[in-house]
Coordinates of C-alpha atoms in Angstrom, one line a residue:
Chain A
X123 CA 0.0 0.0 0.0
X124 CA 1.5 3.4 -1.0
X125 CA 2.9 5.4 1.9
X126 CA 1.7 8.6 0.3
X127 CA -1.9 7.4 0.5
X128 CA -1.6 6.5 4.1
X129 CA -0.1 9.8 5.0
X130 CA -2.8 11.7 3.1
X131 CA -5.6 9.7 4.8
X132 CA -3.9 10.1 8.2
X133 CA -3.9 13.9 7.7
X134 CA -7.6 13.8 6.5
X135 CA -8.3 11.9 9.7
X136 CA -6.5 14.5 11.8
X137 CA -8.4 17.3 10.1
X138 CA -11.7 15.6 10.8
X139 CA -10.5 14.9 14.4
X140 CA -9.6 18.6 15.2
X141 CA -13.0 19.7 13.7
X142 CA -14.7 17.2 16.0
X143 CA -12.6 18.5 18.9
X144 CA -13.9 22.1 18.4
X145 CA -17.4 20.7 18.6
X146 CA -16.7 18.2 21.4
X147 CA -14.8 20.7 23.6
X148 CA -17.9 22.9 23.9
X149 CA -20.2 20.0 24.5
X150 CA -18.0 18.5 27.1
X151 CA -17.4 21.8 28.9
X152 CA -21.1 22.5 28.9
X153 CA -21.9 19.1 30.3
X154 CA -19.0 19.1 32.8
X155 CA -19.8 22.6 34.2
X156 CA -23.6 22.8 33.9
X157 CA -24.6 19.1 33.6
X158 CA -26.5 19.9 30.5
X159 CA -26.9 17.7 27.4
X160 CA -27.1 20.2 24.5
X161 CA -28.5 18.6 21.3
X162 CA -28.7 22.1 19.8
X163 CA -24.9 22.4 19.7
X164 CA -25.1 21.3 16.0
X165 CA -27.3 24.3 15.4
X166 CA -24.6 26.7 16.7
X167 CA -22.2 25.0 14.3
X168 CA -24.7 25.8 11.5
X169 CA -25.1 29.4 12.7
X170 CA -21.4 29.8 12.5
X171 CA -21.2 28.4 9.0
X172 CA -24.1 30.6 7.7
X173 CA -22.7 33.7 9.4
X174 CA -19.4 33.2 7.7
X175 CA -20.8 32.4 4.3
X176 CA -23.2 35.4 4.4
X177 CA -20.6 37.9 5.6
X178 CA -17.9 36.5 3.2
X179 CA -20.3 36.9 0.3
X180 CA -21.2 40.4 1.4
X181 CA -17.8 41.8 2.1
X182 CA -15.7 39.5 -0.1
X183 CA -13.5 38.6 2.8
X184 CA -13.3 35.1 4.3
X185 CA -11.5 36.5 7.4
X186 CA -14.3 38.9 8.2
X187 CA -16.7 36.0 7.8
X188 CA -14.6 34.0 10.3
X189 CA -14.9 36.8 12.8
X190 CA -18.6 37.0 12.1
X191 CA -19.0 33.3 12.7
X192 CA -17.4 33.5 16.1
X193 CA -19.5 36.5 17.0
X194 CA -22.8 35.2 15.7
X195 CA -22.4 31.8 17.3
X196 CA -21.3 33.2 20.6
X197 CA -24.2 35.7 20.6
X198 CA -26.7 33.0 19.6
X199 CA -25.4 30.8 22.4
X200 CA -25.6 33.6 24.9
X201 CA -29.2 34.5 23.9
X202 CA -30.3 30.8 24.0
X203 CA -28.6 30.3 27.4
X204 CA -30.3 33.3 28.9
X205 CA -33.8 32.7 27.5
X206 CA -34.0 28.9 27.6
X207 CA -31.1 26.8 28.7
X208 CA -30.8 28.6 32.1
X209 CA -34.1 27.1 33.1
X210 CA -33.0 23.6 32.4
X211 CA -29.9 23.2 34.6
X212 CA -31.8 21.6 37.5
X213 CA -34.1 19.5 35.3
X214 CA -33.4 15.9 34.5
X215 CA -31.7 14.9 31.2
X216 CA -35.0 14.0 29.7
X217 CA -36.3 17.6 29.8
X218 CA -33.0 18.8 28.5
X219 CA -33.1 16.4 25.5
X220 CA -36.6 17.6 24.7
X221 CA -35.9 21.3 25.0
X222 CA -32.8 21.2 23.0
X223 CA -34.4 19.0 20.4
X224 CA -37.1 21.7 20.1
X225 CA -34.3 24.3 19.7
X226 CA -32.9 22.3 16.8
X227 CA -36.3 22.6 15.1
X228 CA -36.5 26.4 15.8
X229 CA -32.9 27.0 14.6
X230 CA -33.2 24.9 11.4
X231 CA -36.5 26.2 10.3
X232 CA -35.5 29.8 11.3
X233 CA -32.3 29.5 9.2
X234 CA -34.3 28.2 6.3
X235 CA -36.6 31.1 6.7
X236 CA -33.8 33.6 6.6
X237 CA -31.6 32.1 3.9
X238 CA -33.9 29.9 1.9
X239 CA -33.5 26.2 1.2
X240 CA -30.6 26.4 -1.2
X241 CA -27.1 25.7 0.1
X242 CA -24.6 28.6 0.3
X243 CA -21.1 28.2 -0.9
X244 CA -18.0 29.6 0.8
X245 CA -14.7 29.9 -1.0
X246 CA -11.4 29.0 0.5
X247 CA -9.5 32.2 1.1
X248 CA -6.9 33.0 -1.7
X249 CA -4.0 32.9 0.8
X250 CA -4.8 29.2 1.6
X251 CA -5.5 27.8 -1.8
X252 CA -3.3 25.2 -3.5
X253 CA -1.3 22.4 -2.1
X254 CA 2.0 21.9 -0.5
X255 CA 4.5 19.1 -0.9
X256 CA 5.1 17.1 2.2
X257 CA 7.8 14.6 2.8
X258 CA 7.0 11.2 1.2
X259 CA 5.9 12.8 -2.0
X260 CA 2.4 13.8 -0.7
X261 CA 0.7 17.0 -2.0
X262 CA -1.8 18.1 0.6
X263 CA -4.2 21.1 0.4
X264 CA -2.9 24.1 2.4
X265 CA -6.4 24.8 3.7
X266 CA -6.8 21.5 5.4
X267 CA -3.4 21.8 6.9
X268 CA -4.4 25.2 8.2
X269 CA -7.5 23.7 9.8
X270 CA -5.4 21.1 11.6
X271 CA -3.1 23.9 12.9
X272 CA -6.1 26.0 14.0
X273 CA -7.6 23.1 15.8
X274 CA -4.3 22.3 17.6
X275 CA -3.9 26.0 18.5
X276 CA -7.4 26.1 19.9
X277 CA -6.6 22.9 21.9
X278 CA -3.5 24.5 23.4
X279 CA -5.3 27.8 24.0
X280 CA -8.2 26.0 25.7
X281 CA -5.8 24.1 27.9
X282 CA -4.1 27.4 28.9
X283 CA -7.4 29.0 29.5
X284 CA -8.6 26.2 31.8
X285 CA -5.4 25.6 33.7
X286 CA -3.8 29.0 33.8
X287 CA -6.4 31.7 34.0
X288 CA -8.9 32.9 36.6
X289 CA -11.8 32.1 34.4
X290 CA -10.4 28.6 33.9
X291 CA -10.1 28.2 37.6
X292 CA -13.7 29.2 38.1
X293 CA -14.7 26.7 35.4
X294 CA -12.8 23.9 37.1
X295 CA -14.4 24.9 40.4
X296 CA -17.8 24.9 38.8
X297 CA -17.2 21.4 37.6
X298 CA -16.3 20.1 41.0
X299 CA -18.7 22.0 43.3
X300 CA -21.1 24.6 41.9
X301 CA -22.7 25.5 45.2
X302 CA -19.5 26.1 46.9
X303 CA -18.2 28.6 44.3
X304 CA -21.5 30.3 44.4
X305 CA -21.1 30.6 48.1
X306 CA -17.6 32.0 47.6
X307 CA -19.0 35.0 45.7
X308 CA -18.6 33.9 42.1
X309 CA -21.5 35.1 39.9
X310 CA -22.4 31.6 38.7
X311 CA -25.2 32.7 36.3
X312 CA -22.7 34.9 34.4
X313 CA -20.1 32.1 34.5
X314 CA -22.6 29.7 32.9
X315 CA -23.5 32.2 30.2
X316 CA -19.8 32.7 29.4
X317 CA -19.1 29.0 29.3
X318 CA -22.1 28.4 27.0
X319 CA -21.1 31.2 24.7
X320 CA -17.5 30.0 24.6
X321 CA -18.7 26.5 23.6
X322 CA -21.0 28.0 21.0
X323 CA -18.2 30.1 19.6
X324 CA -16.0 27.0 19.2
X325 CA -18.9 25.2 17.4
X326 CA -19.4 28.3 15.2
X327 CA -15.7 28.3 14.3
X328 CA -15.8 24.7 13.4
X329 CA -18.9 25.3 11.2
X330 CA -17.2 28.2 9.4
X331 CA -14.0 26.3 8.8
X332 CA -15.8 23.3 7.4
X333 CA -18.2 25.5 5.4
X334 CA -15.4 26.2 2.9
X335 CA -14.9 22.4 2.3
X336 CA -18.6 21.4 2.1
X337 CA -21.7 23.3 1.2
X338 CA -23.3 25.4 3.9
X339 CA -26.9 24.1 4.4
X340 CA -29.6 23.6 7.0
X341 CA -29.1 20.3 8.8
X342 CA -25.3 20.3 8.4
X343 CA -24.9 20.4 12.1
X344 CA -26.7 17.2 13.1
X345 CA -24.3 14.5 11.7
X346 CA -21.4 16.4 13.3
X347 CA -23.3 16.6 16.5
X348 CA -23.8 12.9 16.7
X349 CA -20.1 12.3 16.0
X350 CA -19.2 14.9 18.6
X351 CA -21.3 13.0 21.1
X352 CA -19.5 9.8 20.2
X353 CA -16.3 11.6 20.8
X354 CA -17.2 12.9 24.3
X355 CA -18.6 9.6 25.4
X356 CA -15.5 7.8 24.3
X357 CA -13.3 10.4 26.0
X358 CA -15.3 10.6 29.2
X359 CA -17.9 13.3 29.5
X360 CA -16.6 16.5 31.1
X361 CA -12.9 15.9 30.2
X362 CA -11.3 18.2 27.7
X363 CA -8.3 15.9 27.4
X364 CA -10.7 13.0 26.7
X365 CA -12.5 15.1 24.1
X366 CA -9.2 15.9 22.4
X367 CA -7.9 12.3 22.3
X368 CA -11.4 10.9 21.5
X369 CA -11.8 13.4 18.6
X370 CA -8.5 12.4 17.1
X371 CA -9.3 8.7 17.6
X372 CA -12.7 9.0 16.0
X373 CA -11.4 11.2 13.1
X374 CA -8.6 8.8 12.2
X375 CA -10.5 5.6 12.7
X376 CA -13.5 6.9 10.7
X377 CA -11.3 8.2 7.8
X378 CA -8.9 5.2 7.7
X379 CA -11.8 2.7 8.1
X380 CA -13.6 4.1 5.1
X381 CA -10.5 3.8 2.9
X382 CA -8.8 0.7 4.1
X383 CA -11.5 -1.6 5.6
X384 CA -13.1 -2.3 2.2
X385 CA -9.7 -3.1 0.8
X386 CA -8.9 -5.4 3.7
X387 CA -12.2 -7.2 3.3
X388 CA -11.6 -7.5 -0.4
X389 CA -8.3 -9.3 0.3
X390 CA -10.0 -11.6 2.8
X391 CA -13.4 -12.3 1.2
X392 CA -13.0 -11.4 -2.5
X393 CA -14.3 -8.3 -4.1
X394 CA -18.1 -9.0 -4.4
X395 CA -19.1 -9.5 -0.8
X396 CA -16.6 -6.9 0.4
X397 CA -18.1 -4.2 -1.7
X398 CA -21.5 -4.3 0.1
X399 CA -20.1 -5.3 3.5
X400 CA -17.2 -2.9 3.5
X401 CA -19.4 0.2 3.1
X402 CA -21.7 -0.9 5.9
X403 CA -18.9 -1.9 8.2
X404 CA -16.8 1.2 7.7
X405 CA -19.8 3.6 8.5
X406 CA -20.5 1.5 11.6
X407 CA -16.9 1.3 12.7
X408 CA -16.8 4.3 15.1
X409 CA -20.0 3.2 16.7
X410 CA -18.5 -0.3 17.2
X411 CA -15.4 1.3 18.7
X412 CA -17.6 3.4 21.0
X413 CA -19.8 0.4 22.1
X414 CA -16.6 -1.6 22.7
X415 CA -15.0 1.1 24.8
X416 CA -18.2 1.7 26.8
X417 CA -18.6 -2.1 27.4
X418 CA -15.3 -2.1 29.2
X419 CA -15.0 1.4 30.5
X420 CA -18.7 2.4 31.1
X421 CA -17.6 6.1 31.8
X422 CA -15.3 6.6 28.9
X423 CA -11.6 6.7 28.8
X424 CA -10.9 9.8 30.9
X425 CA -14.1 10.3 32.9
X426 CA -14.0 13.5 35.0
X427 CA -14.0 12.8 38.7
X428 CA -13.4 9.0 38.2
Chain B
X97 CA -62.8 6.6 38.7
X98 CA -59.8 8.8 38.9
X99 CA -59.3 11.8 36.6
X100 CA -56.4 10.0 35.0
X101 CA -58.5 7.0 34.1
X102 CA -61.3 9.2 32.9
X103 CA -58.8 11.1 30.7
X104 CA -57.5 7.8 29.3
X105 CA -61.0 6.6 28.3
X106 CA -61.9 10.0 26.9
X107 CA -58.7 10.1 24.7
X108 CA -59.3 6.6 23.4
X109 CA -62.9 7.3 22.7
X110 CA -62.0 10.5 20.8
X111 CA -59.4 8.6 18.8
X112 CA -61.8 5.8 18.0
X113 CA -64.5 8.3 17.0
X114 CA -62.2 10.3 14.8
X115 CA -62.4 8.2 11.6
X116 CA -66.1 7.8 11.9
X117 CA -66.6 11.5 12.4
X118 CA -64.2 12.1 9.5
X119 CA -66.2 9.8 7.2
X120 CA -69.5 11.5 8.2
X121 CA -68.2 15.0 7.7
X122 CA -66.6 14.1 4.4
X123 CA -62.9 14.3 5.3
X124 CA -61.8 10.7 4.7
X125 CA -58.2 11.8 4.9
X126 CA -58.6 12.2 8.7
X127 CA -58.8 8.4 9.0
X128 CA -55.2 8.2 8.0
X129 CA -54.3 10.9 10.6
X130 CA -56.1 8.9 13.2
X131 CA -54.2 5.7 12.2
X132 CA -50.9 7.6 12.4
X133 CA -51.9 8.8 15.9
X134 CA -52.7 5.3 17.0
X135 CA -49.4 3.9 15.6
X136 CA -47.2 6.6 17.0
X137 CA -49.0 6.2 20.4
X138 CA -48.3 2.5 20.3
X139 CA -44.6 3.1 19.5
X140 CA -44.3 5.6 22.4
X141 CA -46.2 3.3 24.7
X142 CA -43.5 0.7 24.1
X143 CA -40.7 3.3 24.8
X144 CA -42.7 4.4 27.9
X145 CA -42.1 1.0 29.5
X146 CA -38.3 1.6 29.4
X147 CA -38.3 5.3 29.7
X148 CA -41.3 6.1 31.9
X149 CA -41.4 3.1 34.2
X150 CA -37.7 2.1 34.2
X151 CA -36.1 5.6 33.8
X152 CA -34.0 4.2 31.0
X153 CA -33.7 7.1 28.5
X154 CA -33.2 5.2 25.3
X155 CA -32.2 7.5 22.5
X156 CA -32.2 4.6 20.1
X157 CA -35.7 3.3 19.9
X158 CA -35.8 4.3 16.3
X159 CA -33.8 1.2 15.7
X160 CA -36.6 -1.0 16.9
X161 CA -39.2 1.1 15.1
X162 CA -37.3 0.7 11.9
X163 CA -36.6 -3.0 12.4
X164 CA -40.4 -3.4 12.6
X165 CA -40.8 -1.4 9.5
X166 CA -38.3 -3.4 7.6
X167 CA -39.9 -6.7 8.8
X168 CA -43.2 -5.5 7.1
X169 CA -41.3 -4.4 4.0
X170 CA -39.3 -7.6 3.7
X171 CA -42.3 -9.9 4.2
X172 CA -44.4 -7.9 1.7
X173 CA -41.6 -7.9 -0.9
X174 CA -40.9 -11.6 -0.6
X175 CA -44.6 -12.5 -0.7
X176 CA -45.1 -10.3 -3.8
X177 CA -42.2 -11.8 -5.7
X178 CA -43.0 -15.3 -4.4
X179 CA -39.5 -15.6 -3.1
X180 CA -38.9 -17.8 -0.1
X181 CA -37.6 -16.1 3.0
X182 CA -35.0 -18.1 4.9
X183 CA -36.1 -21.1 2.8
X184 CA -39.8 -20.9 3.8
X185 CA -42.7 -19.8 1.7
X186 CA -44.3 -17.1 3.6
X187 CA -47.8 -15.6 3.4
X188 CA -48.2 -11.8 3.4
X189 CA -49.9 -11.8 6.7
X190 CA -49.7 -9.0 9.4
X191 CA -49.7 -11.3 12.4
X192 CA -46.6 -13.0 11.0
X193 CA -45.0 -9.6 10.4
X194 CA -45.7 -8.6 14.0
X195 CA -44.2 -11.8 15.2
X196 CA -41.1 -11.4 13.1
X197 CA -40.8 -7.7 14.0
X198 CA -41.1 -8.4 17.8
X199 CA -38.7 -11.3 17.7
X200 CA -36.0 -9.6 15.7
X201 CA -36.3 -6.4 17.7
X202 CA -36.3 -8.4 20.9
X203 CA -33.2 -10.2 19.9
X204 CA -31.4 -7.0 19.0
X205 CA -32.6 -5.3 22.2
X206 CA -31.4 -8.2 24.3
X207 CA -27.9 -7.9 22.8
X208 CA -27.6 -4.2 22.8
X209 CA -29.4 -3.8 26.1
X210 CA -27.0 -6.2 27.8
X211 CA -24.1 -4.0 26.8
X212 CA -25.9 -0.6 27.2
X213 CA -27.3 -1.3 30.7
X214 CA -23.8 -1.5 32.0
X215 CA -23.8 2.2 31.7
X216 CA -26.2 4.7 33.1
X217 CA -27.3 8.4 32.8
X218 CA -25.9 10.2 29.8
X219 CA -23.8 7.3 28.8
X220 CA -26.8 5.1 28.4
X221 CA -28.5 7.8 26.3
X222 CA -25.5 7.9 24.0
X223 CA -24.7 4.2 23.7
X224 CA -28.3 3.4 22.7
X225 CA -28.0 6.2 20.1
X226 CA -24.7 4.6 18.9
X227 CA -26.4 1.2 18.5
X228 CA -29.3 2.7 16.6
X229 CA -26.8 4.5 14.3
X230 CA -25.0 1.2 13.6
X231 CA -28.3 -0.3 12.5
X232 CA -29.2 2.8 10.5
X233 CA -25.9 2.6 8.6
X234 CA -26.3 -1.1 8.1
X235 CA -29.7 -0.7 6.6
X236 CA -28.7 2.1 4.2
X237 CA -25.9 0.0 2.8
X238 CA -27.9 -3.2 2.6
X239 CA -28.6 -3.0 -1.2
X240 CA -30.8 -6.2 -1.3
X241 CA -33.4 -4.4 0.7
X242 CA -33.4 -1.0 -0.9
X243 CA -30.3 0.6 0.7
X244 CA -30.7 4.3 0.9
X245 CA -33.9 4.3 -1.1
X246 CA -35.9 2.2 1.5
X247 CA -38.3 -0.5 0.7
X248 CA -41.7 0.2 -0.9
X249 CA -44.7 -2.0 0.0
X250 CA -46.7 -2.3 -3.2
X251 CA -49.4 -4.3 -1.5
X252 CA -50.0 -4.2 2.2
X253 CA -49.8 -7.4 4.1
X254 CA -53.2 -8.9 4.9
X255 CA -55.1 -9.6 8.1
X256 CA -57.7 -12.3 8.4
X257 CA -61.2 -10.9 8.0
X258 CA -60.1 -7.4 7.2
X259 CA -59.2 -5.6 4.0
X260 CA -56.0 -3.8 4.9
X261 CA -56.3 -1.6 1.8
X262 CA -59.3 0.1 3.3
X263 CA -58.2 2.9 5.5
X264 CA -60.8 2.3 8.2
X265 CA -59.9 -1.4 8.5
X266 CA -56.2 -0.5 8.9
X267 CA -57.2 2.0 11.5
X268 CA -59.2 -0.6 13.5
X269 CA -56.2 -3.0 13.4
X270 CA -53.9 -0.2 14.6
X271 CA -56.3 0.8 17.3
X272 CA -56.7 -2.8 18.6
X273 CA -52.9 -3.0 18.7
X274 CA -52.7 0.2 20.7
X275 CA -55.2 -1.1 23.2
X276 CA -53.2 -4.3 23.5
X277 CA -50.0 -2.2 24.0
X278 CA -51.7 -0.1 26.7
X279 CA -52.9 -3.2 28.4
X280 CA -49.4 -4.6 28.5
X281 CA -48.1 -1.3 29.9
X282 CA -50.7 -1.2 32.6
X283 CA -50.2 -4.9 33.5
X284 CA -46.4 -4.3 33.7
X285 CA -46.9 -1.2 35.9
X286 CA -49.2 -2.9 38.5
X287 CA -47.2 -6.1 38.6
X288 CA -44.5 -7.0 41.1
X289 CA -42.1 -6.7 38.2
X290 CA -43.2 -3.2 37.5
X291 CA -42.8 -2.3 41.2
X292 CA -39.3 -3.6 41.2
X293 CA -38.5 -1.7 37.9
X294 CA -39.9 1.5 39.4
X295 CA -38.0 1.0 42.6
X296 CA -34.7 0.3 40.8
X297 CA -35.2 3.7 39.0
X298 CA -35.7 5.5 42.3
X299 CA -33.0 3.9 44.3
X300 CA -30.8 1.2 42.7
X301 CA -28.8 0.5 45.9
X302 CA -31.8 -0.2 48.1
X303 CA -33.4 -2.5 45.5
X304 CA -30.2 -4.4 45.4
X305 CA -30.0 -4.5 49.2
X306 CA -33.4 -6.2 49.5
X307 CA -32.2 -8.9 47.2
X308 CA -33.5 -7.8 43.7
X309 CA -30.9 -7.5 41.1
X310 CA -31.8 -4.4 38.9
X311 CA -29.9 -5.6 35.8
X312 CA -32.2 -8.5 34.6
X313 CA -35.3 -6.5 35.4
X314 CA -34.1 -3.6 33.4
X315 CA -33.1 -5.8 30.5
X316 CA -36.5 -7.5 30.4
X317 CA -38.2 -4.1 30.4
X318 CA -35.9 -2.9 27.6
X319 CA -36.7 -6.0 25.5
X320 CA -40.4 -5.8 26.0
X321 CA -40.3 -2.1 25.2
X322 CA -38.4 -2.7 22.0
X323 CA -40.8 -5.4 20.9
X324 CA -43.9 -3.2 21.3
X325 CA -42.2 -0.3 19.4
X326 CA -41.2 -2.8 16.6
X327 CA -44.8 -3.9 16.1
X328 CA -45.7 -0.2 15.9
X329 CA -42.9 0.3 13.3
X330 CA -44.4 -2.5 11.2
X331 CA -47.7 -0.8 11.2
X332 CA -46.1 2.5 10.4
X333 CA -44.5 1.0 7.3
X334 CA -47.8 -0.6 6.3
X335 CA -49.6 2.7 6.7
X336 CA -47.1 4.6 4.5
X337 CA -46.5 1.5 2.2
X338 CA -42.9 2.3 2.7
X339 CA -40.2 1.1 5.0
X340 CA -38.0 4.1 5.1
X341 CA -34.4 4.4 6.4
X342 CA -35.6 7.6 8.1
X343 CA -37.6 5.3 10.5
X344 CA -34.2 4.2 11.8
X345 CA -32.6 7.6 11.9
X346 CA -32.0 9.4 15.2
X347 CA -34.6 12.1 14.8
X348 CA -37.2 9.4 15.0
X349 CA -35.8 8.4 18.4
X350 CA -36.1 12.0 19.4
X351 CA -39.7 12.2 18.2
X352 CA -40.7 9.2 20.2
X353 CA -39.2 10.8 23.3
X354 CA -41.0 14.0 22.5
X355 CA -44.4 12.2 22.3
X356 CA -43.9 10.8 25.7
X357 CA -42.8 14.0 27.4
X358 CA -45.5 16.0 25.6
X359 CA -48.1 13.6 26.9
X360 CA -46.7 12.8 30.4
X361 CA -43.7 10.5 31.2
X362 CA -44.6 7.2 32.7
X363 CA -48.4 7.8 32.5
X364 CA -50.7 5.3 30.8
X365 CA -52.4 7.9 28.6
X366 CA -49.2 9.9 28.1
X367 CA -48.2 8.5 24.7
X368 CA -51.8 8.6 23.5
X369 CA -52.2 12.3 24.4
X370 CA -48.7 13.1 23.1
X371 CA -49.2 11.4 19.8
X372 CA -52.7 12.9 19.3
X373 CA -51.4 16.4 20.0
X374 CA -48.2 16.0 18.0
X375 CA -50.0 14.7 14.9
X376 CA -52.6 17.4 15.2
X377 CA -50.0 20.1 15.6
X378 CA -48.0 18.7 12.7
X379 CA -51.1 18.7 10.5
X380 CA -52.6 22.0 11.7
X381 CA -49.4 24.0 11.6
X382 CA -48.5 22.4 8.4
X383 CA -51.7 23.6 6.8
X384 CA -51.3 27.2 7.9
X385 CA -47.5 27.7 7.4
X386 CA -44.8 25.8 5.6
X387 CA -42.6 26.9 8.5
X388 CA -44.5 24.6 10.8
X389 CA -41.4 23.1 12.4
X390 CA -40.4 26.5 13.7
X391 CA -43.7 26.8 15.6
X392 CA -43.7 23.2 16.6
X393 CA -40.3 23.8 18.2
X394 CA -41.6 26.8 20.1
X395 CA -44.6 24.8 21.3
X396 CA -42.4 22.0 22.5
X397 CA -40.2 24.5 24.3
X398 CA -43.3 26.0 26.0
X399 CA -44.4 22.6 27.1
X400 CA -41.1 21.6 28.6
X401 CA -40.5 24.9 30.3
X402 CA -43.9 25.7 31.6
X403 CA -46.1 22.5 31.6
X404 CA -44.1 20.0 33.5
X405 CA -45.7 16.6 33.5
X406 CA -47.1 17.0 30.0
X407 CA -50.7 17.0 29.1
X408 CA -51.7 14.2 31.5
X409 CA -49.9 16.0 34.3
X410 CA -51.8 19.2 33.4
X411 CA -55.2 17.6 33.3
X412 CA -55.0 14.8 35.9
X413 CA -52.3 16.2 38.3
X414 CA -49.3 14.4 39.6
X415 CA -49.0 10.7 39.3
X416 CA -50.1 8.8 42.4
X417 CA -48.0 6.0 43.6
X418 CA -50.3 3.5 45.2

């Protein structure tokens, strides 16, 4: 098997992985700090993508679009937190699932109302077009490399934020004992809004970055949301480290599985049965990995507080 | 008679009257709506055993709903083309479809449940979702049975003494199944088994301490729940004459949960009330605006934020534990 193909697919897997990390980090923070399951996180991803595409089309600048995506997603997150999510923190998970499911309907249909049913297209910024030669004779798109770098930079930044700043200290304190930090005089309502908006901004960034690779359309967030849930469950809900490693694992396993599993099966079983089985198995692969991990580690790999 | 029981009878009577009223008023299409209500209510009644009584928030019941749907589609296809299924010549008969649907869903639920029930809380929600996604991806890549296009049912499976092509006959079958499902739910709730299931939900440790192991009880509840939902799925495919992969997709799982919470979690009449309101909202909002999902979402938000306990909770007050 050519090394170039393997390297290329490994990078594709990494790129998917860091994208998933941007989504999963917000989800896992929101769950860890507020104990909330947010199904509407995929909608914030979509909001980011639409904001970026609309502003980029209007101003002609991808970079302004990127700023807009962060701002729009964070604002949407803050508004939703203040109006709806805030009332759900002391409810059980069932109510949270229903309310955020309802939010998905509102966001999706609202976006369709504003932008119509046709997908929008977002161009890769001119500075990042083209491909670079990597060692091993691989030509890889610059934009995808940039996404990997942005994702890694966000991971480092998030780690610094959580472990080195006052806000991070409060977030960690909120994870371990929310009543105590309230008693110590921290304004917990504002803290929750900030955490939610931060998670939303990360989702919006992910949506904007991916928007230039795929089309920007209603419903784009939900498949990613499901993958992000797989990621945080594998990593252990509430753990940023778990989300990072889980995201890379899911990204790489999914990408590599889709390319190499059918080939492997073809070598073992012959081409005809492999063609039908390979497709099914490779789409199921990450769910099989997740079920396997949960069967042996019921709280994920890096469960917070475990 | 308690208010809850009164409400249950009133809802069922209204549902039963709907097709006849529709016929008399000249809106035969409403018969199909009533059938849809009955089928969705049955599916949610199945889920209500796991979710309402057992506190097992399964976010993967679409899998069982879809398995039922594909059972109907596969039997109808084989019977139509006169192909044997697993070496047997099979008649296009609904009871056989229900049996197949319940058995296959029960088997899948026993396997996935045994793994999923090792986890709890959010992890349980997510692992049931993961299993459902596996089955969804399996179905859309299974080319022999339609793959992504789903499986059309050219001719509905038959039922002895009924003409299933007639909307009202199909409704009566669905309604009878709903009654049977409600009876099972009620029997489970008042039985010793139901008491243990309910107790395990409230305090797992105490139940274990008095010598009842929660795991097998939950597993049985999960399997029974899946079987009922699968029979509903079979009827849903018969109604639409189409076993669609979207029956297996995760929004369907969400929809079933919505029906239960809308109606009242763990209440006998909850799924019936929820399904009736949901289908009515869907139809009514759909007829006044094409943005009906937007308003449906707002309505659901209103219910979850301000009407805790759903419709049944609103009308009949809190559940009484006797």
